[in-house]
Short mmCIF file of C-alpha atoms in Angstrom, two decimals:
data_model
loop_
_atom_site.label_atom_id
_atom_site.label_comp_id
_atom_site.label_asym_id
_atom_site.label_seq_id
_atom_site.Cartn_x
_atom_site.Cartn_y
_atom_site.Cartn_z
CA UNK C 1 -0.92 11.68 -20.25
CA UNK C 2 1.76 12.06 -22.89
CA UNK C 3 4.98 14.52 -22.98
CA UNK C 4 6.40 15.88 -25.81
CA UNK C 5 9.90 14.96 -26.52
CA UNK C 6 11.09 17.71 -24.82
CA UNK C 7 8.85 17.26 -22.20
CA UNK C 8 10.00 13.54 -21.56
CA UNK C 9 14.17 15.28 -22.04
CA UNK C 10 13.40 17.27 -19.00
CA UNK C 11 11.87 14.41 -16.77
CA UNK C 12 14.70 12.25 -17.62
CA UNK C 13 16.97 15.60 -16.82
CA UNK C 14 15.53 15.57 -13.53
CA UNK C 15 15.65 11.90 -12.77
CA UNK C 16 19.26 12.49 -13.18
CA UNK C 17 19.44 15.10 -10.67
CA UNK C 18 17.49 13.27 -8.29
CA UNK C 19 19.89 10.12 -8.19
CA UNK C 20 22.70 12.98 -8.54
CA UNK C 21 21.91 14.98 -5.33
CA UNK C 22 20.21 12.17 -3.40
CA UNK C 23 23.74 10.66 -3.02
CA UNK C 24 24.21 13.50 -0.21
CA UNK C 25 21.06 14.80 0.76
CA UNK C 26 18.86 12.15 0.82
CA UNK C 27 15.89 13.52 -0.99
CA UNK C 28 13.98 10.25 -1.65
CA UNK C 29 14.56 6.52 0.42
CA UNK C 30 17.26 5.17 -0.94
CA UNK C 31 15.24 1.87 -1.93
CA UNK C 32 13.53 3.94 -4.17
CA UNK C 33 16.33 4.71 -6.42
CA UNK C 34 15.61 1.40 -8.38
CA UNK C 35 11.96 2.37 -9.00
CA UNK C 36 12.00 6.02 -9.46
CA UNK C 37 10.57 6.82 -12.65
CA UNK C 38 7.45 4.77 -12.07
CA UNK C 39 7.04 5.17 -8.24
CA UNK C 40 7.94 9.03 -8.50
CA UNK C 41 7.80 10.21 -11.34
CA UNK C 42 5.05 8.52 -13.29
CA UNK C 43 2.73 8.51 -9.21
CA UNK C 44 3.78 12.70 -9.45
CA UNK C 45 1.61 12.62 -13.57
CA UNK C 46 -1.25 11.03 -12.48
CA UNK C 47 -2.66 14.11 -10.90
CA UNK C 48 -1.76 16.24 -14.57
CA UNK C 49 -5.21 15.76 -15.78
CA UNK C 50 -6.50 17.16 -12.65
CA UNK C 51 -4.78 20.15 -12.48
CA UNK C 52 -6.98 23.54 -12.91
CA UNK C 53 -6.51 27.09 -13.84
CA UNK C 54 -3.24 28.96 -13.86
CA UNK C 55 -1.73 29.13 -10.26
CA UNK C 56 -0.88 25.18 -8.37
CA UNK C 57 1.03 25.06 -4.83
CA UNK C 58 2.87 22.03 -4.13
CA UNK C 59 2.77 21.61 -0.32
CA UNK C 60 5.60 19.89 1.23
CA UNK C 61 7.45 19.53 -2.33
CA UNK C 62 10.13 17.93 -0.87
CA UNK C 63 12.55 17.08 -3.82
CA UNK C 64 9.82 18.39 -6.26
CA UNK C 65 7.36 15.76 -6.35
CA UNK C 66 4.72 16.22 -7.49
CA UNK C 67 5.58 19.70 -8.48
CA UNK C 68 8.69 19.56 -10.94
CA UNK C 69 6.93 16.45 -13.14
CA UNK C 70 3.65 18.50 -13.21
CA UNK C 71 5.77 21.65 -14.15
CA UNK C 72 7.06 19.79 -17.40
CA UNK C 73 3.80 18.36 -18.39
CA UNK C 74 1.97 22.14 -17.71
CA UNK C 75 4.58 24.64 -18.87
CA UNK C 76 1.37 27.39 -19.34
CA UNK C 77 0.67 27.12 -15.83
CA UNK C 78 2.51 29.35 -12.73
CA UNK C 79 3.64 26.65 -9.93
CA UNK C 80 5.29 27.70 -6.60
CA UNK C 81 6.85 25.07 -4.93
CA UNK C 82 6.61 25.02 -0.98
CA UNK C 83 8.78 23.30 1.64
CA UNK C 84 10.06 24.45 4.57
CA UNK C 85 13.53 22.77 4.63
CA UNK C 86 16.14 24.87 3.07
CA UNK C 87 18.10 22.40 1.72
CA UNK C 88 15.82 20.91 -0.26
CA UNK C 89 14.93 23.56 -1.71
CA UNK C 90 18.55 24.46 -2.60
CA UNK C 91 18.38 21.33 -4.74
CA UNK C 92 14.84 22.76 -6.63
CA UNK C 93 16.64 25.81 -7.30
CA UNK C 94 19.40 24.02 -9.17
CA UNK C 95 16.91 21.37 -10.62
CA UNK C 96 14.27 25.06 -11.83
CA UNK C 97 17.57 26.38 -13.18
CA UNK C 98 19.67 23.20 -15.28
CA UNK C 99 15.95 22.29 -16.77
CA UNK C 100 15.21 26.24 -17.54
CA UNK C 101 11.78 26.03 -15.73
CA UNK C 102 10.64 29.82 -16.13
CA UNK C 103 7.35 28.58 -14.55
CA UNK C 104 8.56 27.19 -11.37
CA UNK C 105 8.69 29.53 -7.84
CA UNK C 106 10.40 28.24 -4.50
CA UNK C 107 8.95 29.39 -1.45
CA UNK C 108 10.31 28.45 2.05
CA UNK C 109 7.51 28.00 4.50
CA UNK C 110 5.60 25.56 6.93
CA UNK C 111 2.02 26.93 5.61
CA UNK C 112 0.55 24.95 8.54
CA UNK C 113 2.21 27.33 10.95
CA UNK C 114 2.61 30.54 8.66
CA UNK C 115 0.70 33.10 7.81
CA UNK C 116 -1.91 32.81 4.97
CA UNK C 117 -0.62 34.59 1.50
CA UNK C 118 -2.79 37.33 -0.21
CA UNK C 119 -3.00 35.71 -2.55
CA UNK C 120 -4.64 32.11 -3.52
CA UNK C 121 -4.21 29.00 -5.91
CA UNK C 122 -6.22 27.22 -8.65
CA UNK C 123 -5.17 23.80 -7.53
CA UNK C 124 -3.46 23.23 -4.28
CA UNK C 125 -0.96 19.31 -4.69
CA UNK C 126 0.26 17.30 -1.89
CA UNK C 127 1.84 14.32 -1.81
CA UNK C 128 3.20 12.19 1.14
CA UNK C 129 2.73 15.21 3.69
CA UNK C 130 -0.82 14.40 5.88
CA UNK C 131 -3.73 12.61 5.82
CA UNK C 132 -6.85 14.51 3.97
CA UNK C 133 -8.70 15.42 6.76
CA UNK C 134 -5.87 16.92 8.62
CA UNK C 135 -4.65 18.46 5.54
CA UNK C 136 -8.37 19.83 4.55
CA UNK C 137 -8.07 23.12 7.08
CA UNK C 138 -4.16 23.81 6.18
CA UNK C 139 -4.80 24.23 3.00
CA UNK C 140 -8.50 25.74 2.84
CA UNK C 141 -7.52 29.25 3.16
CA UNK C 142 -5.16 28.98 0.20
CA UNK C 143 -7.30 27.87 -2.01
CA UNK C 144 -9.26 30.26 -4.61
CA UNK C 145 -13.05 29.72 -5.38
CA UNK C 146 -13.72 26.97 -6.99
CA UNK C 147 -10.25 25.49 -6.81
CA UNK C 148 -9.37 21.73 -6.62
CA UNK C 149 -6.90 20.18 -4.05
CA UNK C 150 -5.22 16.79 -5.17
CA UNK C 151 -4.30 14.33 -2.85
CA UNK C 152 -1.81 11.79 -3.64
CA UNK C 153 -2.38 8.54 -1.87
CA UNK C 154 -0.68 5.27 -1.74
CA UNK C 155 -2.67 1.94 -0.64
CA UNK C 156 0.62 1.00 1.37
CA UNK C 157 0.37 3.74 3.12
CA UNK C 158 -3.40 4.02 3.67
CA UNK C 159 -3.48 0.23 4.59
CA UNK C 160 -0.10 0.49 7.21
CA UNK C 161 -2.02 3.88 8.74
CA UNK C 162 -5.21 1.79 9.46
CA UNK C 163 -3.50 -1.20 10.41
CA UNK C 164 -1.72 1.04 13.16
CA UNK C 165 -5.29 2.96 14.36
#
């Protein structure tokens, strides 16, 4: 995957803003600070090649990963952003509006307790929030026909879950 020059101003924007605000909200572990382009932001890109049709949900955004980097890299596509902490969310409207992301919607909700929308996604992203086959029914009903969900999964992770089953 390669950015355009703007493309790659905007991620670097946002890294910015992510060791900016992180300072007092703690949006990402602190020990990640060091490694955030390539454990964020690069991990958040490796789904861009996956990502179909016009409308993508990021689940459990968090501080915008995977959904701000995927933003930059697919500024034809409509992404809505989901969390259902305000705060962070406070941050992604400051991040949507310093990096003029017209194509970037916040929405405040816990879709595994909410209501289903009307309306559904192309590609559903989550990163860090559940384990596939708990995620698989949360996220079902918001997905269109023939839709993709990607999963981002660390080994670490995987390999600490199992080693605590």
């Amino acid at each position: 995957m390669s950015l355009p020059k703007a493309g790659v101003e905007k991620l670097a924007a946002y890294a910015e803003l992510l060791v900016k605000w992180n300072r007092g909200m703690n949006l990402i572990s602190r020990r990640d600070i060091d490694r955030l382009v390539p454990r964020h932001l690069l991990d958040s890109l490796t789904g861009a090649e996956w990502v179909v049709g016009a409308k993508i949900l990021d689940i459990g955004t968090g501080p915008g990963l995977p959904g701000i980097p995927l933003a930059i890299a697919h500024e034809d596509k409509a992404f809505t952003l989901c969390d259902r902490m305000a705060k962070r969310l406070r941050f992604l409207q400051v991040a949507i509006n310093e990096l003029n992301l017209s194509n970037v919607a916040l929405e405040e909700k816990n879709i595994a307790v909410n209501d289903v929308v009307a309306e559904g996604f192309d590609t559903i992203v989550a990163r860090g929030v559940a384990q596939t086959k708990q995620l698989w029914p949360v996220v079902k009903p918001y997905l269109n026909p023939g839709g993709r969900v990607i999963v981002y999964s660390h080994v670490a992770q995987e390999q600490h879950a199992l080693a605590g089953a």
